[in-house]
């Protein structure tokens, strides 16, 4: 194939350099009462992720496995009265699960160690409502260990989902007693299986058998994690990763990782959200209008969870409703492509295997991504070093810097190129800053807008109508401080 050479032209004030010394705020920043908006916005631009949050963001594609007593009762939310004798997968193969997910491009597996029904997939000492009382492997099985071992052998990260809501535990609703019960379960999971990379708490909370609502002691849960698995990220009701607010697979068109929405379940953070009128589902979590009202900001990036099937658990009746390849690719652009990490649920069936339909769809999904992003046309024919003394490389301290706005970066090719995917990345190690951008192509001698957006963050993808051109122009219209662009890509989808 003939190589297409390109050149980059810096128009206006984009320069190639590293930022001068600045004060960065890891994970959060608090404002004094009299801090003016312009200073708040500057400080917002300098809130940065922890190393664990950054490594989590780079995963991009992660997998959920919902498997348990609901798999055998055709339920989504069991009520806790189900007999453990129902749990008996006859062909369970955790290696098949993890290999299938790896073949689909997933880089971490999160297992539902306990769902709301309270049935535990490990031989816990806290309750008899577990696989130890099931016929599977004559009660000698440990599914958490099997999945962890499979992840280790195949090189994937491992996470656990532990539901705080437990419809089986008699102590649920007696807050002190249940919190101790839950801490014991959490301790087992964080000490029996080696390294855990993500811990996933949802916020479901119902009434206990005694009619009392359980009050979760989040601070004590976090203390256990900090002691036993300090390098794990804690999601949803944790303080590292937030729920995007829907289970559709679609993130916000404007997705800030720096939010006024406070993380986790601590009372002081709950009060912040109440005062600002914010929930995970609020449309605006990080605008300047919101920053003006806020007393603190947090690096709290979004995770987009969605199931490959209509439900979270496997149901045979849904075999013809597995998401199509176009549906999965659309979700990819609206999750990973909107500054979030995709958590795709793939539920094993009653045999204890990921169904053949799901497995095939995952392979198709991975093949499409690999083929579509195989060649970055923007860099075609030139080594990165040929663009200047500094490079666009998100894994280094090098990036394009725009210091006043609007600023433009023009890419010129020596012949027409065809693309329909645009990729832009910020160097989030030094913050998320861009508030608006456009992409234009020169067509028939005139510049025409072919794409635009607001936030960029770790990665922004635009899937557009195919464009043929010899020139592309990216304009950073607005940014909270110097815009640090670590990656630019143009691709033709498969």
XYZ file of C-alpha atoms in Angstrom, residues 300-478:
179
model
C -14.386 11.319 39.732
C -14.470 9.733 36.248
C -17.414 7.893 34.745
C -17.961 4.175 34.256
C -20.674 3.171 31.777
C -22.280 -0.150 32.689
C -24.586 -1.954 30.280
C -25.518 -5.562 29.557
C -25.023 -7.319 26.251
C -28.524 -8.752 26.868
C -31.786 -7.112 28.015
C -31.188 -8.261 31.603
C -28.151 -8.565 33.829
C -28.520 -12.321 34.361
C -28.802 -14.975 31.655
C -32.291 -15.920 30.462
C -32.746 -18.325 27.564
C -35.669 -16.299 26.230
C -33.217 -13.482 25.499
C -30.935 -15.519 23.231
C -32.274 -13.679 20.192
C -31.855 -10.275 21.865
C -28.084 -10.149 22.285
C -26.929 -6.695 21.192
C -25.921 -6.497 17.544
C -22.487 -5.402 16.375
C -23.811 -1.960 15.304
C -25.361 -1.548 18.760
C -22.096 -2.441 20.488
C -20.024 -0.130 18.299
C -22.473 2.704 18.929
C -22.135 2.070 22.669
C -18.341 2.097 22.286
C -18.381 5.569 20.739
C -20.779 6.817 23.398
C -18.830 5.443 26.359
C -15.113 5.001 25.679
C -15.469 7.700 23.033
C -16.978 10.098 25.566
C -14.312 10.031 28.270
C -15.587 6.992 30.160
C -14.734 3.320 30.671
C -17.197 0.739 29.324
C -18.266 -2.018 31.727
C -20.024 -4.558 29.504
C -21.998 -7.285 31.258
C -21.806 -10.773 29.724
C -23.784 -13.273 31.858
C -22.937 -16.998 31.747
C -25.807 -19.419 31.250
C -27.100 -22.293 33.412
C -24.387 -24.603 32.109
C -21.805 -22.232 33.560
C -20.591 -21.104 30.127
C -20.819 -17.857 28.206
C -23.354 -18.630 25.496
C -22.104 -19.145 21.945
C -24.139 -16.182 20.649
C -22.577 -13.794 23.134
C -19.099 -15.181 22.505
C -19.430 -14.700 18.751
C -20.682 -11.149 19.163
C -17.737 -10.263 21.391
C -15.289 -11.607 18.796
C -17.007 -9.553 16.110
C -16.805 -6.465 18.334
C -13.075 -6.904 18.962
C -12.395 -7.580 15.281
C -14.261 -4.401 14.304
C -12.296 -2.263 16.770
C -8.971 -3.779 15.709
C -9.675 -3.271 12.012
C -11.093 0.233 12.421
C -8.259 1.561 14.577
C -5.418 -0.334 12.892
C -4.028 2.658 11.010
C -3.970 6.235 12.239
C -4.138 8.171 8.993
C -3.008 11.345 10.747
C 0.370 9.737 11.371
C 0.585 7.615 8.244
C 4.021 7.450 6.662
C 5.811 9.536 9.298
C 7.421 8.533 12.559
C 6.207 10.510 15.556
C 9.612 12.120 15.952
C 9.288 13.785 12.545
C 6.690 16.222 13.861
C 9.140 18.169 16.011
C 11.248 18.090 19.123
C 8.268 17.019 21.196
C 5.758 14.368 20.211
C 2.093 13.605 20.627
C 2.327 10.674 22.981
C -0.060 10.137 25.880
C 2.406 7.890 27.666
C 5.083 10.546 28.019
C 5.404 14.126 29.205
C 5.005 15.352 25.628
C 1.919 16.902 24.082
C 0.730 19.790 21.953
C 0.003 22.831 24.089
C -2.506 25.555 23.161
C -2.216 28.568 25.453
C -4.832 31.012 24.098
C -8.047 30.469 22.212
C -9.194 29.778 19.598
C -6.081 27.846 18.499
C -5.762 25.588 15.510
C -3.753 22.578 14.435
C -3.747 21.871 10.707
C -2.812 18.524 9.155
C -1.859 18.535 5.476
C -1.587 15.397 3.342
C 0.133 15.060 -0.020
C -2.933 13.340 -1.432
C -6.580 12.775 -0.534
C -7.316 10.613 2.493
C -10.608 9.021 3.530
C -11.720 8.843 7.169
C -14.886 8.663 9.278
C -13.497 8.482 12.827
C -11.825 11.366 14.643
C -9.917 10.819 17.891
C -8.640 13.536 20.236
C -7.025 12.951 23.618
C -5.983 15.216 26.462
C -2.966 14.644 28.681
C -5.123 14.029 31.742
C -2.090 13.416 33.934
C -2.143 17.218 34.122
C -5.902 17.690 34.163
C -8.982 17.891 31.947
C -9.415 21.328 30.431
C -10.966 21.604 26.967
C -14.526 22.957 26.920
C -15.187 23.171 23.166
C -13.570 22.132 19.880
C -14.343 21.722 16.194
C -12.884 19.647 13.372
C -12.945 20.888 9.788
C -11.882 19.450 6.449
C -11.041 21.350 3.272
C -13.546 20.145 0.688
C -13.756 21.636 -2.803
C -11.470 24.458 -1.731
C -13.463 25.532 1.343
C -13.237 24.616 5.020
C -16.286 22.668 6.187
C -17.036 21.557 9.746
C -17.199 17.773 9.951
C -17.360 17.342 13.714
C -17.461 19.196 17.011
C -17.741 18.611 20.718
C -17.365 20.017 24.195
C -15.232 17.991 26.601
C -12.388 15.727 25.473
C -10.740 14.184 28.522
C -8.883 10.895 28.214
C -10.434 10.157 24.831
C -13.063 11.711 22.573
C -14.216 9.887 19.458
C -16.425 11.301 16.716
C -18.025 8.878 14.241
C -18.916 10.958 11.196
C -19.925 10.594 7.573
C -16.895 9.596 5.466
C -14.744 12.556 4.447
C -12.242 12.823 1.583
C -9.735 15.620 1.948
C -6.099 16.700 1.824
C -6.396 19.019 4.818
C -7.874 18.697 8.313
C -8.052 21.463 10.901
C -8.704 21.003 14.619
C -9.666 24.121 16.565
C -9.627 24.325 20.339
C -12.289 26.967 20.899
C -12.306 27.124 24.686
